Structures are given as structure tokens and as C-alpha cells.
Short mmCIF file of C-alpha atoms in Angstrom, two decimals:
data_model
loop_
_atom_site.label_atom_id
_atom_site.label_comp_id
_atom_site.label_asym_id
_atom_site.label_seq_id
_atom_site.Cartn_x
_atom_site.Cartn_y
_atom_site.Cartn_z
CA MET A 28 -49.06 -51.79 -107.58
CA ASP A 29 -51.92 -49.15 -108.16
CA GLU A 30 -55.51 -51.08 -108.79
CA ASN A 31 -56.98 -47.94 -110.38
CA ASN A 32 -53.66 -47.30 -112.76
CA THR A 33 -53.44 -43.80 -111.55
CA THR A 34 -50.56 -42.14 -113.21
CA ILE A 35 -48.30 -40.21 -111.01
CA PRO A 36 -47.06 -36.80 -112.98
CA GLN A 37 -43.46 -36.71 -113.21
CA GLU A 38 -41.78 -33.88 -111.49
CA GLN A 39 -40.96 -31.03 -113.67
CA THR A 40 -37.66 -29.00 -114.23
CA PHE A 41 -37.81 -25.20 -114.74
CA MET A 42 -34.22 -24.84 -114.00
CA SER A 43 -30.64 -26.00 -114.17
CA ALA A 44 -29.30 -28.09 -111.19
CA GLU A 45 -27.20 -24.88 -110.29
CA ILE A 46 -28.56 -21.38 -110.72
CA ASN A 47 -25.85 -19.51 -108.76
CA GLU A 48 -24.37 -17.87 -111.88
CA ILE A 49 -27.35 -16.99 -113.63
CA ALA A 50 -28.89 -15.58 -110.37
CA ALA A 51 -26.22 -13.44 -109.95
CA ALA A 52 -26.28 -12.41 -113.71
CA LEU A 53 -30.28 -11.77 -113.67
CA SER A 54 -29.69 -9.89 -110.55
CA ALA A 55 -27.25 -7.68 -111.89
CA LEU A 56 -29.39 -7.21 -115.18
CA GLN A 57 -32.46 -6.25 -113.10
CA GLY A 58 -30.31 -3.62 -111.38
CA SER A 59 -29.21 -1.85 -114.42
CA ILE A 60 -31.80 -2.44 -117.20
CA LYS A 61 -34.03 0.63 -118.06
CA GLN A 62 -37.27 -0.01 -118.50
CA PRO A 63 -38.99 0.28 -121.80
CA LYS A 64 -40.99 3.36 -122.92
CA LEU A 65 -45.00 2.92 -123.41
CA ASN A 66 -44.53 2.97 -127.31
CA LYS A 67 -48.30 1.80 -128.34
CA GLU A 68 -51.38 2.94 -127.09
CA VAL A 69 -54.86 0.66 -127.87
CA GLU A 70 -58.57 1.56 -128.00
CA VAL A 71 -60.73 -1.36 -127.05
CA LYS A 72 -64.06 -1.82 -127.78
CA THR A 73 -65.52 -4.81 -125.46
CA LYS A 74 -68.25 -7.41 -126.35
CA THR A 75 -70.40 -5.41 -124.29
CA GLY A 76 -70.46 -2.26 -125.88
CA GLY A 77 -67.95 -0.46 -123.63
CA LYS A 78 -64.38 1.07 -124.44
CA TYR A 79 -61.32 1.96 -122.79
CA LYS A 80 -57.77 3.10 -123.65
CA PHE A 81 -54.53 1.69 -122.22
CA LYS A 82 -50.56 2.23 -123.37
CA TYR A 83 -47.79 -0.85 -122.98
CA ALA A 84 -44.53 -1.42 -124.44
CA ASP A 85 -44.34 -4.25 -127.21
CA LEU A 86 -41.77 -6.61 -127.13
CA SER A 87 -39.56 -4.87 -129.83
CA ALA A 88 -39.45 -2.04 -127.17
CA CYS A 89 -38.80 -4.50 -124.70
CA ALA A 90 -35.98 -6.53 -126.55
CA GLU A 91 -34.26 -3.25 -127.05
CA ALA A 92 -34.38 -2.16 -123.55
CA ALA A 93 -32.86 -5.28 -122.27
CA ALA A 94 -30.50 -6.08 -125.18
CA PRO A 95 -27.67 -4.16 -123.57
CA ALA A 96 -27.95 -5.40 -119.98
CA LEU A 97 -28.43 -9.11 -121.57
CA LYS A 98 -25.15 -8.72 -123.36
CA GLU A 99 -23.35 -7.48 -120.63
CA ASN A 100 -24.40 -10.05 -118.18
CA GLY A 101 -23.97 -13.01 -120.40
CA LEU A 102 -27.66 -13.93 -120.49
CA ALA A 103 -30.01 -14.65 -123.47
CA VAL A 104 -33.69 -15.08 -124.08
CA SER A 105 -35.04 -17.67 -126.50
CA GLN A 106 -38.91 -18.58 -127.30
CA ILE A 107 -39.92 -21.78 -128.71
CA ILE A 108 -43.59 -23.54 -129.34
CA CYS A 109 -43.61 -27.14 -128.65
CA ASN A 110 -46.69 -29.30 -128.39
CA TRP A 111 -48.96 -26.16 -127.95
CA THR A 112 -46.86 -24.72 -125.25
CA LEU A 113 -44.63 -21.52 -125.51
CA ILE A 114 -41.35 -22.33 -123.70
CA THR A 115 -39.27 -19.10 -122.55
CA LEU A 116 -35.56 -19.97 -121.96
CA LEU A 117 -33.43 -17.79 -120.21
CA THR A 118 -29.75 -19.10 -120.42
CA HIS A 119 -26.31 -17.83 -118.95
CA LYS A 120 -23.21 -18.22 -120.63
CA SER A 121 -22.13 -20.68 -117.87
CA GLY A 122 -24.60 -23.29 -119.31
CA GLN A 123 -27.20 -22.59 -116.26
CA TRP A 124 -30.86 -21.74 -117.46
CA ILE A 125 -34.58 -21.11 -116.21
CA LYS A 126 -37.68 -21.60 -118.26
CA SER A 127 -41.05 -21.00 -118.42
CA GLU A 128 -43.88 -22.83 -120.01
CA LEU A 129 -47.31 -21.38 -120.97
CA PRO A 130 -49.68 -23.33 -122.52
CA ILE A 131 -51.36 -22.12 -126.15
CA SER A 132 -55.33 -22.97 -126.61
CA LEU A 133 -55.82 -25.35 -129.12
CA PRO A 134 -57.61 -24.30 -132.01
CA GLY A 135 -61.07 -25.79 -133.26
CA ASN A 136 -61.53 -27.68 -136.74
CA SER A 137 -61.42 -24.55 -138.30
CA VAL A 138 -58.19 -22.26 -137.39
CA ASP A 139 -58.09 -18.53 -137.53
CA TYR A 140 -54.38 -17.70 -137.63
CA GLN A 141 -54.77 -14.17 -137.18
CA ALA A 142 -56.43 -14.71 -133.75
CA LEU A 143 -54.02 -17.50 -132.77
CA GLY A 144 -51.33 -15.35 -133.94
CA SER A 145 -52.41 -12.50 -131.78
CA ALA A 146 -52.85 -14.68 -128.91
CA ILE A 147 -49.32 -16.41 -129.29
CA THR A 148 -47.82 -12.65 -129.65
CA TYR A 149 -49.58 -11.77 -126.45
CA ILE A 150 -48.62 -14.61 -124.20
CA LYS A 151 -44.95 -14.08 -125.49
CA ARG A 152 -44.68 -10.39 -124.57
CA TYR A 153 -46.00 -11.40 -121.07
CA SER A 154 -43.46 -14.72 -120.93
CA TYR A 155 -40.67 -12.69 -121.87
CA CYS A 156 -41.36 -9.87 -119.24
CA ALA A 157 -41.86 -12.17 -116.54
CA ILE A 158 -38.62 -14.07 -116.89
CA LEU A 159 -36.66 -11.15 -116.96
CA GLY A 160 -38.62 -9.09 -114.25
CA ILE A 161 -39.56 -6.22 -116.69
CA VAL A 162 -42.53 -4.85 -118.74
CA ALA A 163 -43.86 -6.53 -122.08
CA ASP A 164 -44.21 -7.79 -128.43
CA ALA A 165 -45.72 -6.08 -130.91
CA ASP A 166 -49.31 -7.11 -130.72
CA ASP A 167 -52.99 -5.67 -130.11
CA ASP A 168 -53.43 -7.17 -126.67
CA ALA A 169 -55.18 -10.05 -127.96
CA ASN A 170 -58.41 -8.01 -128.40
CA ALA A 171 -58.63 -9.99 -131.74
CA ALA A 172 -58.39 -13.26 -130.01
CA CYS A 173 -61.31 -12.35 -127.62
CA GLY A 174 -63.56 -11.09 -130.34
CA ASN A 175 -62.98 -7.20 -129.26
CA GLU A 176 -62.20 -4.26 -132.01
CA ALA A 177 -59.13 -2.64 -131.30
CA THR A 178 -57.73 0.48 -132.88
CA PHE A 179 -54.13 1.56 -132.50
CA LYS A 180 -53.04 4.73 -131.94
CA GLY A 181 -49.48 6.88 -132.17
CA GLN A 182 -47.68 7.26 -129.10
CA SER A 183 -48.44 10.79 -128.85
CA ASN A 184 -52.17 10.42 -128.09
CA THR A 185 -53.67 10.71 -124.59
CA THR A 186 -54.86 7.74 -122.60
CA ILE A 187 -56.34 6.41 -119.17
CA SER A 188 -54.35 8.36 -116.68
CA ALA A 189 -51.37 6.06 -115.49
CA ALA A 190 -51.83 8.02 -112.23
CA ALA A 191 -55.59 6.87 -111.99
CA GLN A 192 -54.59 3.37 -112.07
CA LEU A 193 -51.73 3.71 -109.84
CA GLN A 194 -54.02 5.37 -107.56
CA THR A 195 -56.66 2.41 -107.78
CA ALA A 196 -53.78 -0.21 -106.82
CA LEU A 197 -52.90 1.67 -104.02
CA THR A 198 -56.14 1.87 -102.68
CA ARG A 199 -56.60 -1.54 -103.28
CA LEU A 200 -53.38 -2.44 -101.39
CA ASN A 201 -54.11 -0.17 -98.27
CA GLN A 202 -57.66 -2.33 -97.84
CA CYS A 203 -55.46 -5.51 -97.36
CA LYS A 204 -55.32 -7.16 -94.06
CA THR A 205 -52.81 -9.90 -94.66
CA LYS A 206 -49.71 -10.80 -96.91
CA ALA A 207 -51.71 -13.28 -98.24
CA GLU A 208 -54.34 -10.69 -99.24
CA ALA A 209 -51.38 -8.53 -100.66
CA THR A 210 -49.64 -11.11 -102.47
CA SER A 211 -52.81 -12.10 -104.38
CA LEU A 212 -53.06 -8.24 -105.17
CA TRP A 213 -49.65 -7.82 -106.53
CA ASN A 214 -50.22 -11.30 -109.04
CA GLU A 215 -53.41 -9.57 -110.43
CA ILE A 216 -51.95 -6.26 -110.91
CA SER A 217 -48.60 -7.80 -112.53
CA GLN A 218 -50.99 -9.90 -114.85
CA SER A 219 -53.68 -6.73 -116.03
CA THR A 220 -51.41 -3.83 -115.78
CA PRO A 221 -47.62 -4.84 -115.57
CA THR A 222 -46.38 -1.23 -116.19
CA LEU A 223 -47.31 -0.63 -112.50
CA CYS A 224 -45.16 -3.44 -111.30
CA ALA A 225 -42.24 -2.39 -112.79
CA GLN A 226 -38.97 -2.55 -110.48
CA ASN A 227 -38.65 0.26 -108.21
CA SER A 228 -42.17 1.82 -109.08
CA GLU A 229 -44.08 3.14 -106.75
CA PHE A 230 -46.46 0.28 -106.63
CA TYR A 231 -43.49 -1.94 -106.32
CA LYS A 232 -42.02 0.11 -103.20
CA ALA A 233 -45.75 0.32 -101.65
CA ILE A 234 -45.93 -3.38 -101.94
CA ALA A 235 -42.47 -4.59 -100.34
CA THR A 236 -43.34 -2.16 -97.60
CA ALA A 237 -46.76 -3.73 -96.98
CA LEU A 238 -45.30 -7.30 -97.11
CA GLN A 239 -42.89 -6.14 -94.24
CA SER A 240 -45.65 -4.68 -92.11
CA LEU A 241 -48.66 -6.97 -92.76
CA PRO A 242 -49.32 -10.06 -90.53
CA ASP A 243 -49.53 -13.56 -92.16
#
């Protein structure tokens, strides 16, 4: 049938056939959940010799914040690794489900398990938060996996101003001319600084307003 023997990829399924009940439960969760506190601070020395600091919520803080709302709405999150892919599964008591998959970089001949563990922890945090729509797993933000040096400090220490990060994001948003540009910026910020994109945050509201007023 195909002279080149080209394999057509099979369609992947990332949710159950029906999602009405899990969608309603997830909506209720996102309306009631308390965003986790930023309980970790890291100082990063980059490969080029620079340094910067930032705060984030680790997975334990996120799981603690989400647990009451998950239980109340009959939801559960599980994460497994299969074929070098992290699978994050959100299930509902009805049997309905939603999942996400994120590939894990394959190790070389000599496996640095600490670096590999750091990378896995990093993507677990982001995958957990992404599927629930909240912030982020006790890790070094993958700096060890990237070859950077990182020193953790207590929660009481100061960090780069969150207000400065917000102002930068808002300035860039004001420069967006179309919905596509604003959406691209949202995707970038949600990956680099997920705390700015927490539901009902100032940046979250600004993006929502921009998407209503900007042209296609």
C-alpha cells in the first residue's frame, strides 16, 4: 500500500472517552485550592559565571496544598515512569481520567543517577502542577542535571523580587500585538516562572484581559 513503508503514527489518547465528571471536579478543585507557599530558595551559578536566585514551591508543598481539594472532589494524581517517559495520571472516582506524558532524556553509557534523579524530580514537579493548574517537588530545579552549582537557603532569606519578575512579564505582555503573541508569552512564562501564572494571580488576570481585547 505504501511503497516507502512509511509508518503512520497511531493517534494517542490523553483522556477517557467521557470527561464531564472529571472536568467538573477539576473545575471545583481549581476554584477552592489554596496555592502552595514558595518554601524553597535556590541560588544558581550559571555555566557562564553569573548567578541568580529564585523561590519556588517543591512537590511536597504542592501535594500538601492540593490534598484536601483532591479528596473533596474525588480526584487523585499518580506519576509513573514507563519507557523513559514520565506519565502523570489524574483520575476521578467515576473512572474518568486525564493524563500527560513527558519524555525523559536517556542516559549515556555511564549513568549519573544523581543528575538523572534531579531531572526526573524537576519534570515531576512541573507535570504535577500542569495537570492540576497549580504551581510545582523537592529538587534543585535541575541545576545539577544542567551542570550548574546550586546552594539552597532557608525560606526566610531574600530573593529576586517577585514584583520585578511580574513587572517584566507585564511589560512584555503590553508589547504583544496579537492573541498568538500573548499566548506564546503565556506558554513561556508558565514554564520559566510558573508562580506568576497561578490562577487569579495578577499576570493570570492580565493575560485573560489581553486575550479578550487583542486581535487574532
